[in-house]
């Protein structure tokens, strides 16, 4: 198939950036979206044009590196799919495709479609961990955990930290990410010791990074490649209220 | 390692959300009481006027109530503006292709409907409470020694322009409420994926009830279902 791509090009963080148009001809419908970009880049190279820079790593939907807004949808039009797992068969010959980077003040563009997501790392450093003394490996089932809690914590832990929630949110809020990261510990016994400080510290870091506030649009849930539910945002709100009334 | 002091309750984003919800619920509480009070228009002149007189005579309670509602309203407006400004700042460059999947029109226009409702509230106070915009209401003959609120309201709504203003403002209010009510539950963490869609429907329904309740008054006047009492010679 033949496609027209409108791609955001930006030399570096200081460049203003602009949309460029490229033709992507003879694209196989079996390719993934990123493979299609690889092909386009090969051709750009032979034409002496700087290839399009975009983030990717595992290309199997687990690392959270890929991050493209395709026709206004973070990770493209398919539900519950990262862009590396998106296949060209979801597009048709003659399609016009807009490719833009995540747009948020807290995620500045480094180059073309690559944004700096280290704000997420700093949120994790503020409380996304449990402090335990290392030693011998504990027995697997030494701490009993109700099945329901274990399942819910696992659902939250599905988050791959790609930032699509921020990209989709009209307020560029990172609330779904934060909610998943706070909830995955809140449901487990290991997370209890630091439960109160965790939510306060991680929330503070999120606010300081310049993300927006959540106003219950639920756009995040709709685009999340791991389909993390906004019920975790409700959980986060409860955790925050709990931390507020609890004396440290 | 980041070592920031946790933000205070009202500075933290979830804290602001909670404040919006608490003050919002209070305003909804006020709207309910105000509606029940006003619907006495349908009972008749005597009922409404004596109700109004009773309220006016409870001077201390009246001013206490007014100050509380004013403070709550002010917090709601202030935090609403802060949220709006911060949220705009959070995305300095917008998308060329902007897609909306879930967010309702009401949820995306909360700031603007809120601002318009606020300007209506100012007008409403000038109109019926302080009768600045229509000073002629002050010349209404007394009803058994009481100010004739009943005739004032009917006279007000008989004016098409005024009724239109109320109609538009009440639609905006209902619109604002449709997102507000379901949001309150999410903010307090009282939702589940199974009930969230139903909650949105219930939220719309409650908003509709408020709209119908309030708008029934100008409509009843315009349709002559309620008219000036004989002797209300104006
Ligand atoms: S490249 Fe790893 S999730 Fe897409």
Short mmCIF file of C-alpha atoms and ligand atoms in Angstrom, two decimals:
data_model
loop_
_atom_site.label_atom_id
_atom_site.label_comp_id
_atom_site.label_asym_id
_atom_site.label_seq_id
_atom_site.Cartn_x
_atom_site.Cartn_y
_atom_site.Cartn_z
CA UNK A 1 0.00 0.00 0.00
CA UNK A 2 0.99 3.63 -0.46
CA UNK A 3 0.70 6.08 2.38
CA UNK A 4 1.28 9.75 3.02
CA UNK A 5 2.99 10.45 6.32
CA UNK A 6 2.96 13.78 8.12
CA UNK A 7 5.78 13.51 10.62
CA UNK A 8 6.89 15.88 13.35
CA UNK A 9 10.54 16.80 12.79
CA UNK A 10 12.52 18.67 15.40
CA UNK A 11 16.33 18.85 15.44
CA UNK A 12 16.71 19.17 19.19
CA UNK A 13 14.99 20.45 22.30
CA UNK A 14 15.53 24.08 21.30
CA UNK A 15 14.33 23.75 17.72
CA UNK A 16 10.81 24.94 17.02
CA UNK A 17 9.98 21.88 14.94
CA UNK A 18 7.53 21.41 12.07
CA UNK A 19 5.52 18.79 10.21
CA UNK A 20 7.18 17.20 7.17
CA UNK A 21 5.43 15.15 4.51
CA UNK A 22 6.86 11.84 3.29
CA UNK A 23 5.55 9.26 0.87
CA UNK A 24 5.67 5.68 2.12
CA UNK A 25 5.14 3.52 -0.96
CA UNK A 26 4.94 -0.27 -1.31
CA UNK A 27 4.31 -0.91 2.36
CA UNK A 28 3.37 -4.48 3.24
CA UNK A 29 0.34 -4.92 5.45
CA UNK A 30 2.30 -7.50 7.46
CA UNK A 31 4.74 -4.91 8.71
CA UNK A 32 4.43 -3.40 12.13
CA UNK A 33 4.12 0.35 12.29
CA UNK A 34 7.71 0.67 13.46
CA UNK A 35 8.95 -1.59 10.66
CA UNK A 36 7.16 0.68 8.25
CA UNK A 37 9.08 3.61 9.74
CA UNK A 38 12.31 1.59 9.44
CA UNK A 39 11.64 1.20 5.74
CA UNK A 40 10.89 4.90 5.36
CA UNK A 41 14.10 5.71 7.21
CA UNK A 42 16.18 3.47 4.95
CA UNK A 43 14.82 5.35 1.97
CA UNK A 44 15.41 8.72 3.61
CA UNK A 45 19.03 7.71 4.23
CA UNK A 46 19.60 6.85 0.57
CA UNK A 47 18.11 10.22 -0.32
CA UNK A 48 20.54 11.90 2.03
CA UNK A 49 17.82 12.98 4.48
CA UNK A 50 18.24 12.55 8.22
CA UNK A 51 16.13 9.54 9.32
CA UNK A 52 13.15 10.08 11.62
CA UNK A 53 14.13 9.57 15.26
CA UNK A 54 11.67 7.55 17.35
CA UNK A 55 11.86 5.55 20.55
CA UNK A 56 11.63 1.75 20.61
CA UNK A 57 13.28 -1.17 22.30
CA UNK A 58 11.60 -4.53 22.86
CA UNK A 59 9.12 -4.26 19.99
CA UNK A 60 6.98 -6.81 21.75
CA UNK A 61 4.79 -4.55 23.84
CA UNK A 62 6.48 -4.88 27.22
CA UNK A 63 9.13 -2.21 27.62
CA UNK A 64 7.06 0.93 27.14
CA UNK A 65 9.63 2.72 24.98
CA UNK A 66 7.63 3.15 21.79
CA UNK A 67 5.61 6.32 21.92
CA UNK A 68 3.95 7.75 18.86
CA UNK A 69 0.72 9.66 18.56
CA UNK A 70 -0.84 8.38 15.35
CA UNK A 71 -3.70 10.44 13.94
CA UNK A 72 -4.27 11.86 17.39
CA UNK A 73 -4.25 8.49 19.17
CA UNK A 74 -1.35 7.62 21.45
CA UNK A 75 -0.12 4.19 20.24
CA UNK A 76 -2.48 4.37 17.28
CA UNK A 77 -6.06 3.37 16.64
CA UNK A 78 -6.04 -0.19 18.04
CA UNK A 79 -7.26 -0.65 21.61
CA UNK A 80 -4.87 -2.21 24.12
CA UNK A 81 -1.93 -2.20 21.71
CA UNK A 82 1.47 -0.53 21.83
CA UNK A 83 2.60 1.06 18.61
CA UNK A 84 5.30 -1.61 18.16
CA UNK A 85 2.53 -4.20 18.12
CA UNK A 86 0.35 -2.23 15.75
CA UNK A 87 0.26 -3.71 12.27
CA UNK A 88 -0.11 -1.96 8.98
CA UNK A 89 -3.13 -4.07 8.11
CA UNK A 90 -5.13 -1.63 10.24
CA UNK A 91 -4.44 1.03 7.60
CA UNK A 92 -5.44 1.12 3.96
CA UNK A 93 -3.95 2.25 0.73
CA UNK A 94 -3.96 6.01 0.32
CA UNK A 95 -4.25 6.76 4.05
CA UNK A 96 -2.87 9.99 5.40
CA UNK A 97 -1.14 9.37 8.72
CA UNK A 98 -0.15 12.07 11.21
CA UNK A 99 2.70 11.05 13.50
CA UNK A 100 3.43 13.27 16.49
CA UNK A 101 5.38 12.90 19.73
CA UNK A 102 3.79 12.76 23.22
CA UNK A 103 2.83 16.34 24.00
CA UNK A 104 3.36 17.47 27.58
CA UNK A 105 5.42 20.10 29.32
CA UNK A 106 6.81 17.37 31.58
CA UNK A 107 7.87 15.33 28.52
CA UNK A 108 10.02 17.73 26.48
CA UNK A 109 10.87 16.66 22.94
CA UNK A 110 14.52 15.62 22.60
CA UNK A 111 14.45 14.99 18.87
CA UNK A 112 11.69 14.38 16.31
CA UNK A 113 9.35 11.88 17.97
CA UNK A 114 11.50 11.14 21.02
CA UNK A 115 10.53 12.74 24.31
CA UNK A 116 12.32 12.79 27.65
CA UNK A 117 10.29 10.69 30.07
CA UNK A 118 12.71 10.84 32.99
CA UNK A 119 9.98 12.65 34.94
CA UNK A 120 8.43 9.19 35.40
CA UNK A 121 11.73 7.88 36.78
CA UNK A 122 11.79 10.69 39.33
CA UNK A 123 8.21 9.91 40.37
CA UNK A 124 9.27 6.29 40.92
CA UNK A 125 12.32 7.40 42.89
CA UNK A 126 10.05 9.42 45.13
CA UNK A 127 8.24 6.33 46.41
CA UNK A 128 7.71 3.64 43.82
CA UNK A 129 9.57 0.98 45.76
CA UNK A 130 9.53 -1.04 48.97
CA UNK A 131 12.52 -0.86 51.29
CA UNK A 132 13.53 -4.33 52.42
CA UNK A 133 16.74 -5.68 53.85
CA UNK A 134 18.37 -8.10 51.50
CA UNK A 135 19.28 -11.55 52.74
CA UNK A 136 18.34 -15.09 51.95
CA UNK A 137 15.57 -15.54 49.43
CA UNK A 138 12.27 -15.77 51.32
CA UNK A 139 9.97 -18.72 50.74
CA UNK A 140 7.59 -18.06 47.88
CA UNK A 141 4.40 -18.31 49.89
CA UNK A 142 5.66 -17.17 53.28
CA UNK A 143 3.38 -14.14 53.22
CA UNK A 144 -0.22 -15.10 52.50
CA UNK A 145 -1.94 -12.67 50.14
CA UNK A 146 -5.63 -12.93 49.31
CA UNK A 147 -6.05 -13.96 45.68
CA UNK A 148 -8.22 -10.94 44.90
CA UNK A 149 -5.59 -8.52 46.19
CA UNK A 150 -2.81 -10.28 44.35
CA UNK A 151 -4.84 -10.10 41.13
CA UNK A 152 -5.66 -6.43 41.57
CA UNK A 153 -2.04 -5.58 42.34
CA UNK A 154 -0.99 -7.47 39.23
CA UNK A 155 -3.52 -5.56 37.14
CA UNK A 156 -1.97 -2.32 38.35
CA UNK A 157 1.54 -3.66 37.80
CA UNK A 158 0.71 -4.18 34.11
CA UNK A 159 1.65 -0.53 33.60
CA UNK A 160 4.75 -0.34 31.39
CA UNK A 161 5.27 3.36 32.06
CA UNK A 162 5.04 4.41 28.42
CA UNK A 163 3.26 7.68 29.18
CA UNK A 164 0.35 7.25 26.76
CA UNK A 165 -1.98 8.31 29.59
CA UNK A 166 -0.20 11.66 29.74
CA UNK A 167 -0.23 11.99 25.97
CA UNK A 168 -3.97 11.33 25.80
CA UNK A 169 -5.08 13.37 28.81
CA UNK A 170 -6.44 16.77 27.84
CA UNK A 171 -4.65 18.08 30.91
CA UNK A 172 -1.44 16.12 30.30
CA UNK A 173 -1.91 14.57 33.70
CA UNK A 174 0.06 11.50 34.77
CA UNK A 175 -2.64 10.38 37.17
CA UNK A 176 -3.22 6.93 35.65
CA UNK A 177 0.49 6.14 35.75
CA UNK A 178 0.75 7.37 39.33
CA UNK A 179 -2.40 5.50 40.30
CA UNK A 180 -1.07 2.22 38.90
CA UNK A 181 2.26 2.61 40.63
CA UNK A 182 0.76 3.53 43.99
CA UNK A 183 -1.92 0.83 43.80
CA UNK A 184 0.40 -2.04 42.95
CA UNK A 185 1.94 -1.67 46.42
CA UNK A 186 -1.16 -0.59 48.32
CA UNK A 187 -2.83 -3.97 47.75
CA UNK A 188 0.16 -5.99 48.95
CA UNK A 189 1.43 -6.57 52.49
CA UNK A 190 4.96 -5.61 51.44
CA UNK A 191 3.73 -2.17 50.49
CA UNK A 192 2.13 -1.32 53.83
CA UNK A 193 5.20 0.00 55.71
CA UNK A 194 5.67 2.98 53.39
CA UNK A 195 2.07 3.26 52.26
CA UNK A 196 1.31 6.69 53.72
CA UNK A 197 4.48 8.47 52.61
CA UNK A 198 4.49 6.78 49.24
CA UNK A 199 1.32 8.38 47.94
CA UNK A 200 2.24 11.81 49.31
CA UNK A 201 5.77 11.77 47.93
CA UNK A 202 4.93 10.36 44.53
CA UNK A 203 2.02 12.75 44.10
CA UNK A 204 4.20 15.69 45.10
CA UNK A 205 6.83 14.69 42.57
CA UNK A 206 4.20 14.36 39.87
CA UNK A 207 2.89 17.85 40.60
CA UNK A 208 6.37 19.35 40.67
CA UNK A 209 7.22 17.83 37.29
CA UNK A 210 4.57 20.01 35.67
CA UNK A 211 1.99 17.39 34.75
CA UNK A 212 -1.60 18.59 34.75
CA UNK A 213 -4.36 17.72 37.20
CA UNK A 214 -6.82 14.92 36.67
CA UNK A 215 -10.35 16.18 35.96
CA UNK A 216 -11.91 12.78 35.26
CA UNK A 217 -11.88 12.76 31.47
CA UNK A 218 -10.96 9.04 31.36
CA UNK A 219 -9.08 9.52 28.08
CA UNK A 220 -6.13 7.72 29.70
CA UNK A 221 -7.98 4.45 30.22
CA UNK A 222 -9.18 4.53 26.61
CA UNK A 223 -5.65 4.66 25.17
CA UNK A 224 -3.66 2.66 27.73
CA UNK A 225 -1.97 -0.21 25.85
CA UNK A 226 -2.23 -2.29 29.02
CA UNK A 227 -5.86 -1.22 29.60
CA UNK A 228 -5.20 -0.04 33.14
CA UNK A 229 -8.56 0.91 34.66
CA UNK A 230 -9.41 4.32 36.08
CA UNK A 231 -10.56 2.42 39.16
CA UNK A 232 -6.92 2.75 40.21
CA UNK A 233 -7.31 6.53 40.12
CA UNK A 234 -10.25 6.09 42.50
CA UNK A 235 -7.94 3.93 44.62
CA UNK A 236 -5.23 6.59 44.47
CA UNK A 237 -7.72 9.20 45.65
CA UNK A 238 -8.65 6.97 48.59
CA UNK A 239 -4.96 6.45 49.36
CA UNK A 240 -4.44 10.21 49.33
CA UNK A 241 -7.40 10.83 51.64
CA UNK A 242 -6.19 8.07 53.93
CA UNK A 243 -2.70 9.58 54.02
CA UNK A 244 -4.22 12.98 54.79
CA UNK A 245 -6.13 11.85 57.87
CA UNK A 246 -3.38 9.53 59.07
CA UNK A 247 -0.67 11.01 61.28
CA UNK A 248 2.77 10.16 59.97
CA UNK B 1 16.73 10.26 44.94
CA UNK B 2 14.25 13.05 45.20
CA UNK B 3 13.60 14.53 48.58
CA UNK B 4 10.88 17.08 48.33
CA UNK B 5 8.62 18.06 51.18
CA UNK B 6 5.17 16.69 50.40
CA UNK B 7 2.87 19.40 49.10
CA UNK B 8 0.14 20.62 51.42
CA UNK B 9 -3.38 19.30 50.98
CA UNK B 10 -4.74 22.24 49.02
CA UNK B 11 -1.65 22.43 46.79
CA UNK B 12 -1.53 18.75 45.88
CA UNK B 13 -3.43 17.98 42.72
CA UNK B 14 -5.66 15.37 44.37
CA UNK B 15 -6.27 17.81 47.24
CA UNK B 16 -7.49 20.43 44.80
CA UNK B 17 -9.76 17.84 43.27
CA UNK B 18 -11.18 16.96 46.67
CA UNK B 19 -11.75 20.65 47.43
CA UNK B 20 -13.58 21.07 44.13
CA UNK B 21 -15.74 18.09 45.03
CA UNK B 22 -16.55 19.17 48.60
CA UNK B 23 -17.39 22.74 47.65
CA UNK B 24 -19.26 21.47 44.61
CA UNK B 25 -21.44 19.17 46.69
CA UNK B 26 -22.23 22.06 49.03
CA UNK B 27 -23.34 24.17 46.10
CA UNK B 28 -25.50 21.26 44.91
CA UNK B 29 -26.97 21.09 48.42
CA UNK B 30 -27.75 24.79 48.17
CA UNK B 31 -29.28 24.32 44.72
CA UNK B 32 -31.57 21.64 46.15
CA UNK B 33 -32.76 23.79 49.03
CA UNK B 34 -33.14 26.81 46.76
CA UNK B 35 -35.20 24.76 44.31
CA UNK B 36 -37.52 23.35 46.96
CA UNK B 37 -38.02 26.83 48.36
CA UNK B 38 -38.73 28.38 44.99
CA UNK B 39 -41.12 25.69 43.83
CA UNK B 40 -43.56 27.09 46.39
CA UNK B 41 -44.32 29.49 43.58
CA UNK B 42 -46.67 26.79 42.37
CA UNK B 43 -48.49 26.65 45.70
CA UNK B 44 -49.46 30.27 45.56
CA UNK B 45 -48.84 33.86 46.53
CA UNK B 46 -49.44 33.43 50.24
CA UNK B 47 -47.17 30.40 50.57
CA UNK B 48 -44.21 31.88 48.70
CA UNK B 49 -44.43 35.30 50.32
CA UNK B 50 -44.64 33.99 53.83
CA UNK B 51 -41.74 31.63 53.11
CA UNK B 52 -39.70 34.57 51.85
CA UNK B 53 -40.67 36.64 54.86
CA UNK B 54 -39.63 33.87 57.26
CA UNK B 55 -36.21 33.67 55.60
CA UNK B 56 -35.78 37.44 55.70
CA UNK B 57 -36.64 37.56 59.37
CA UNK B 58 -33.99 35.04 60.39
CA UNK B 59 -31.35 37.74 60.09
CA UNK B 60 -28.44 36.06 61.88
CA UNK B 61 -29.01 32.67 60.30
CA UNK B 62 -29.45 34.28 56.90
CA UNK B 63 -26.13 36.08 57.01
CA UNK B 64 -24.30 33.10 58.42
CA UNK B 65 -25.67 30.95 55.63
CA UNK B 66 -24.81 33.54 53.02
CA UNK B 67 -21.21 33.84 54.27
CA UNK B 68 -20.71 30.08 54.29
CA UNK B 69 -22.07 29.61 50.80
CA UNK B 70 -20.02 32.57 49.60
CA UNK B 71 -16.81 31.09 51.00
CA UNK B 72 -17.54 27.66 49.52
CA UNK B 73 -18.39 29.22 46.19
CA UNK B 74 -15.22 31.30 46.27
CA UNK B 75 -13.04 28.25 46.96
CA UNK B 76 -14.73 26.39 44.12
CA UNK B 77 -14.10 29.26 41.72
CA UNK B 78 -10.57 29.92 42.89
CA UNK B 79 -9.48 26.26 42.66
CA UNK B 80 -11.29 25.95 39.36
CA UNK B 81 -9.25 28.79 37.92
CA UNK B 82 -6.00 27.37 39.33
CA UNK B 83 -6.76 23.94 37.83
CA UNK B 84 -7.62 25.45 34.47
CA UNK B 85 -4.44 27.52 34.32
CA UNK B 86 -2.21 24.65 35.44
CA UNK B 87 -3.81 22.22 33.03
CA UNK B 88 -3.34 24.57 30.11
CA UNK B 89 0.30 25.05 31.05
CA UNK B 90 0.85 21.28 31.17
CA UNK B 91 0.52 21.01 27.38
CA UNK B 92 2.23 24.01 25.80
CA UNK B 93 2.24 22.52 22.26
CA UNK B 94 -1.04 21.02 21.15
CA UNK B 95 -1.60 18.19 18.71
CA UNK B 96 -2.19 18.82 15.03
CA UNK B 97 -4.65 15.95 15.10
CA UNK B 98 -6.60 16.06 18.32
CA UNK B 99 -8.85 13.13 19.09
CA UNK B 100 -11.32 12.71 21.93
CA UNK B 101 -12.32 9.18 22.86
CA UNK B 102 -14.02 9.37 26.24
CA UNK B 103 -14.21 12.88 27.60
CA UNK B 104 -17.70 14.36 27.31
CA UNK B 105 -18.24 17.86 25.98
CA UNK B 106 -19.43 18.83 29.47
CA UNK B 107 -16.20 17.60 31.06
CA UNK B 108 -14.10 19.57 28.60
CA UNK B 109 -16.01 22.80 29.03
CA UNK B 110 -16.25 22.89 32.83
CA UNK B 111 -14.24 26.08 33.08
CA UNK B 112 -16.32 27.95 30.50
CA UNK B 113 -19.71 26.75 31.70
CA UNK B 114 -18.53 27.59 35.22
CA UNK B 115 -17.54 31.11 34.18
CA UNK B 116 -20.88 31.69 32.45
CA UNK B 117 -22.80 30.33 35.45
CA UNK B 118 -20.87 32.71 37.68
CA UNK B 119 -21.83 35.70 35.54
CA UNK B 120 -25.43 34.51 35.65
CA UNK B 121 -25.30 34.24 39.45
CA UNK B 122 -24.16 37.86 39.59
CA UNK B 123 -27.04 38.88 37.33
CA UNK B 124 -29.52 36.75 39.28
CA UNK B 125 -28.52 38.47 42.53
CA UNK B 126 -28.81 41.89 40.94
CA UNK B 127 -32.15 40.92 39.43
CA UNK B 128 -34.14 39.25 42.21
CA UNK B 129 -32.14 39.76 45.42
CA UNK B 130 -31.02 43.36 45.11
CA UNK B 131 -33.49 44.35 42.37
CA UNK B 132 -30.86 46.61 40.85
CA UNK B 133 -31.54 45.69 37.24
CA UNK B 134 -35.31 46.12 37.61
CA UNK B 135 -35.79 48.73 40.37
CA UNK B 136 -39.52 48.99 39.51
CA UNK B 137 -40.08 45.76 41.50
CA UNK B 138 -39.67 47.87 44.64
CA UNK B 139 -42.94 49.67 43.79
CA UNK B 140 -45.02 46.49 43.94
CA UNK B 141 -47.89 46.89 46.40
CA UNK B 142 -47.32 44.99 49.63
CA UNK B 143 -49.07 41.70 50.13
CA UNK B 144 -50.49 41.71 53.68
CA UNK B 145 -47.58 43.88 54.76
CA UNK B 146 -45.02 41.61 53.14
CA UNK B 147 -42.87 42.22 50.11
CA UNK B 148 -44.63 40.53 47.19
CA UNK B 149 -41.96 38.11 45.97
CA UNK B 150 -44.62 36.14 44.13
CA UNK B 151 -45.60 38.98 41.83
CA UNK B 152 -41.99 40.00 41.38
CA UNK B 153 -41.04 36.57 40.06
CA UNK B 154 -44.01 36.43 37.70
CA UNK B 155 -43.34 39.94 36.46
CA UNK B 156 -39.69 39.00 35.92
CA UNK B 157 -40.40 35.89 33.91
CA UNK B 158 -43.09 37.54 31.81
CA UNK B 159 -40.22 39.35 30.15
CA UNK B 160 -39.05 37.15 27.27
CA UNK B 161 -35.45 38.33 27.37
CA UNK B 162 -35.13 37.65 31.08
CA UNK B 163 -36.71 34.23 30.72
CA UNK B 164 -34.36 33.42 27.85
CA UNK B 165 -31.36 34.38 29.98
CA UNK B 166 -32.57 32.10 32.77
CA UNK B 167 -33.23 29.29 30.33
CA UNK B 168 -29.72 29.46 28.86
CA UNK B 169 -28.07 29.76 32.26
CA UNK B 170 -30.02 26.80 33.62
CA UNK B 171 -29.03 24.65 30.64
CA UNK B 172 -25.40 25.51 31.27
CA UNK B 173 -25.84 24.67 34.94
CA UNK B 174 -27.32 21.27 34.08
CA UNK B 175 -24.48 20.68 31.66
CA UNK B 176 -21.92 21.56 34.33
CA UNK B 177 -23.66 19.30 36.85
CA UNK B 178 -23.75 16.34 34.48
CA UNK B 179 -19.97 16.01 34.72
CA UNK B 180 -19.76 17.26 38.30
CA UNK B 181 -21.97 14.68 39.96
CA UNK B 182 -20.29 11.56 38.58
CA UNK B 183 -16.90 13.18 39.17
CA UNK B 184 -17.58 13.57 42.86
CA UNK B 185 -17.83 9.82 43.27
CA UNK B 186 -14.59 9.18 41.40
CA UNK B 187 -12.81 11.87 43.39
CA UNK B 188 -13.77 10.27 46.67
CA UNK B 189 -12.79 6.87 45.30
CA UNK B 190 -16.35 5.56 45.53
CA UNK B 191 -16.54 4.10 42.04
CA UNK B 192 -15.97 0.72 40.48
CA UNK B 193 -15.66 -0.10 36.77
CA UNK B 194 -19.05 -1.81 36.95
CA UNK B 195 -20.88 1.23 38.29
CA UNK B 196 -19.00 4.05 36.59
CA UNK B 197 -21.04 3.97 33.34
CA UNK B 198 -24.30 3.82 35.32
CA UNK B 199 -23.08 6.65 37.48
CA UNK B 200 -22.63 8.80 34.38
CA UNK B 201 -26.25 8.13 33.42
CA UNK B 202 -27.50 8.88 36.93
CA UNK B 203 -25.43 12.03 36.91
CA UNK B 204 -27.08 13.17 33.68
CA UNK B 205 -30.50 12.36 35.10
CA UNK B 206 -29.96 14.35 38.28
CA UNK B 207 -28.72 17.27 36.20
CA UNK B 208 -31.87 16.99 34.10
CA UNK B 209 -34.08 16.98 37.20
CA UNK B 210 -32.45 20.20 38.39
CA UNK B 211 -32.92 21.74 34.96
CA UNK B 212 -36.60 20.78 34.72
CA UNK B 213 -37.23 21.86 38.30
CA UNK B 214 -35.81 25.33 37.85
CA UNK B 215 -36.94 25.95 34.31
CA UNK B 216 -40.51 24.96 35.15
CA UNK B 217 -40.96 28.35 36.81
CA UNK B 218 -40.25 30.69 33.88
CA UNK B 219 -42.07 28.28 31.58
CA UNK B 220 -45.16 28.16 33.78
CA UNK B 221 -45.21 31.95 33.79
CA UNK B 222 -44.73 32.25 30.03
CA UNK B 223 -47.50 29.70 29.42
CA UNK B 224 -49.75 31.66 31.75
CA UNK B 225 -50.12 28.65 34.04
CA UNK B 226 -49.10 31.07 36.75
CA UNK B 227 -50.13 34.68 36.35
CA UNK B 228 -50.21 37.86 38.38
CA UNK B 229 -52.80 37.72 41.16
CA UNK B 230 -55.80 39.94 40.47
CA UNK B 231 -55.01 43.17 42.16
CA UNK B 232 -51.33 42.85 41.35
CA UNK B 233 -52.14 45.77 39.11
CA UNK B 234 -49.02 46.27 37.05
S1 LIG C 1 9.02 -1.07 21.89
FE1 LIG C 1 8.80 -2.03 23.82
S2 LIG C 1 6.70 -1.69 24.18
FE2 LIG C 1 6.88 -0.98 22.15
#
